[in-house]
Amino acid sequence: MNKVALITGATRGIGRQIALTLAQEGYDIAINYRTENDELEETKKIIEERNVKCLAVQGDVSNYDDCERFVKEVIDKFGTIDVLVNNAGITKDTLLMRMKKEDFEQVIDVNLVGTFNVTKNVVTYMMKARTGRIINISSVVGIAGNAGQANYSASKAGIIGFTKSLAKELASRNILVNAVAPGFIETSMTDVLKDEIKEEIAKSIPLKRMGTTEDVAKVVKFLASEDSSYITGQVIHVDGGMLM
Ligand code: NAD
């Protein structure tokens, strides 16, 4: 039987690439999405082309009941979840002086509370199975901070604390919990920036380029694999040397 991976927010960007990379490795894939669109159909199609099963489960990660339901849908279909990747995330960037309470709360609700909501439901099954991998997508700004991203940085720093605490709680059950902290990756999240700004940032990165979704997915693949069986509670930077 194939191993099973659940990836949240997996219809585009980093989440989609993680789903494709794990499908390539022979995992059956459950992709969580919030709203139905062409990207979802396309993602499902390219996963199935890799000769593994793909289940798409609808749900807003910031809604606990949605998470409880869709995690159960995955268990009903596949019987297990071996790997959980908490990838769904949003930004609402602005300086603190202009940031509304809702801007702060929404980002925390999706990025941090969402990670809790999905993990809490999946861990119930992983504990019974006495095995599992949880990989949380944080960000370098969760470590270094960034002007205009107080909400986002707080959510991503929170994910790191959450990851380390769970790693300690769940180690005795053979559930390994790690975080990946991407730097500046080419996706629709960074597409909003002007080309000049992107070039400026790329120049400041030691490896002189933005990262690709593949750069992140390859590290997630490693953290899901047997090759990382002695690694837990760590934050792996995938940032071309941006933060050292
Ligand atoms: P993206 O906007 O392309 O993808 C985010 C995905 O999350 C989308 O599919 C979106 O529909 C989904 N999503 C958003 N809110 C959701 C919700 N409430 N419920 C379910 N799904 C939801 O962005 P991306 O760049 O691919 O980002 C993926 C992850 O990587 C995010 O957690 C992001 O914070 C993190 N990250 C990205 C970068 C970067 O430079 N792109 C850097 C560091 C960290």
PDB file of N, CA and C in Angstrom, residues 4 39 43 52 64 70-71 88-89 97 114 122-124 139 166 170 198 201 205 215:
ATOM      1  N   VAL A   4       0.457   7.833   2.534  1.00  0.00           N
ATOM      2  CA  VAL A   4      -0.511   8.883   2.219  1.00  0.00           C
ATOM      3  C   VAL A   4      -0.022  10.226   2.770  1.00  0.00           C
ATOM      4  N   GLU A  39      -7.407  25.656 -11.182  1.00  0.00           N
ATOM      5  CA  GLU A  39      -6.109  25.205 -10.644  1.00  0.00           C
ATOM      6  C   GLU A  39      -6.257  23.871  -9.924  1.00  0.00           C
ATOM      7  N   THR A  43      -4.319  20.503 -10.932  1.00  0.00           N
ATOM      8  CA  THR A  43      -3.432  19.862  -9.954  1.00  0.00           C
ATOM      9  C   THR A  43      -3.795  18.386  -9.806  1.00  0.00           C
ATOM     10  N   VAL A  52      -0.767   7.644  -9.001  1.00  0.00           N
ATOM     11  CA  VAL A  52      -1.126   7.486  -7.591  1.00  0.00           C
ATOM     12  C   VAL A  52      -2.554   8.017  -7.441  1.00  0.00           C
ATOM     13  N   TYR A  64     -12.328  25.207  12.334  1.00  0.00           N
ATOM     14  CA  TYR A  64     -12.018  23.913  12.990  1.00  0.00           C
ATOM     15  C   TYR A  64     -12.923  22.779  12.490  1.00  0.00           C
ATOM     16  N   PHE A  70     -12.696  17.338   6.908  1.00  0.00           N
ATOM     17  CA  PHE A  70     -11.891  16.901   5.755  1.00  0.00           C
ATOM     18  C   PHE A  70     -10.796  15.903   6.140  1.00  0.00           C
ATOM     19  N   VAL A  71     -10.311  15.995   7.377  1.00  0.00           N
ATOM     20  CA  VAL A  71      -9.330  14.990   7.812  1.00  0.00           C
ATOM     21  C   VAL A  71     -10.022  13.619   7.853  1.00  0.00           C
ATOM     22  N   ALA A  88      -0.976  25.840   3.785  1.00  0.00           N
ATOM     23  CA  ALA A  88      -1.904  26.942   3.480  1.00  0.00           C
ATOM     24  C   ALA A  88      -1.476  28.204   4.224  1.00  0.00           C
ATOM     25  N   GLY A  89      -1.481  29.313   3.522  1.00  0.00           N
ATOM     26  CA  GLY A  89      -1.054  30.549   4.172  1.00  0.00           C
ATOM     27  C   GLY A  89      -1.476  31.766   3.369  1.00  0.00           C
ATOM     28  N   MET A  97       0.914  50.823  11.761  1.00  0.00           N
ATOM     29  CA  MET A  97       0.064  52.003  11.927  1.00  0.00           C
ATOM     30  C   MET A  97      -1.205  51.920  11.086  1.00  0.00           C
ATOM     31  N   GLY A 114      -4.896  27.787  11.781  1.00  0.00           N
ATOM     32  CA  GLY A 114      -5.137  26.763  10.753  1.00  0.00           C
ATOM     33  C   GLY A 114      -4.198  25.580  10.916  1.00  0.00           C
ATOM     34  N   VAL A 122      -5.296  15.488  12.727  1.00  0.00           N
ATOM     35  CA  VAL A 122      -4.470  14.432  12.119  1.00  0.00           C
ATOM     36  C   VAL A 122      -3.714  13.644  13.195  1.00  0.00           C
ATOM     37  N   VAL A 123      -3.251  14.348  14.232  1.00  0.00           N
ATOM     38  CA  VAL A 123      -2.425  13.702  15.258  1.00  0.00           C
ATOM     39  C   VAL A 123      -3.182  12.563  15.954  1.00  0.00           C
ATOM     40  N   THR A 124      -4.483  12.711  16.098  1.00  0.00           N
ATOM     41  CA  THR A 124      -5.301  11.645  16.697  1.00  0.00           C
ATOM     42  C   THR A 124      -5.022  10.311  15.985  1.00  0.00           C
ATOM     43  N   SER A 139       8.505  30.555   7.623  1.00  0.00           N
ATOM     44  CA  SER A 139       9.122  31.530   6.711  1.00  0.00           C
ATOM     45  C   SER A 139      10.325  32.145   7.408  1.00  0.00           C
ATOM     46  N   LEU A 166       5.456  20.470  19.719  1.00  0.00           N
ATOM     47  CA  LEU A 166       4.888  19.184  19.277  1.00  0.00           C
ATOM     48  C   LEU A 166       5.974  18.127  19.085  1.00  0.00           C
ATOM     49  N   LEU A 170       5.526  14.601  20.868  1.00  0.00           N
ATOM     50  CA  LEU A 170       5.162  13.442  20.050  1.00  0.00           C
ATOM     51  C   LEU A 170       6.324  12.505  19.720  1.00  0.00           C
ATOM     52  N   LYS A 198      11.809  42.881  -6.900  1.00  0.00           N
ATOM     53  CA  LYS A 198      12.248  41.472  -6.925  1.00  0.00           C
ATOM     54  C   LYS A 198      13.736  41.383  -7.268  1.00  0.00           C
ATOM     55  N   ILE A 201      15.849  42.416  -4.294  1.00  0.00           N
ATOM     56  CA  ILE A 201      15.917  41.369  -3.264  1.00  0.00           C
ATOM     57  C   ILE A 201      16.836  40.241  -3.746  1.00  0.00           C
ATOM     58  N   ILE A 205      20.503  38.329  -2.047  1.00  0.00           N
ATOM     59  CA  ILE A 205      20.563  36.919  -1.605  1.00  0.00           C
ATOM     60  C   ILE A 205      21.921  36.332  -2.018  1.00  0.00           C
ATOM     61  N   ASP A 215      12.674  23.958  -5.028  1.00  0.00           N
ATOM     62  CA  ASP A 215      13.683  24.061  -3.959  1.00  0.00           C
ATOM     63  C   ASP A 215      13.058  23.713  -2.608  1.00  0.00           C
TER      64      ASP A 215
END
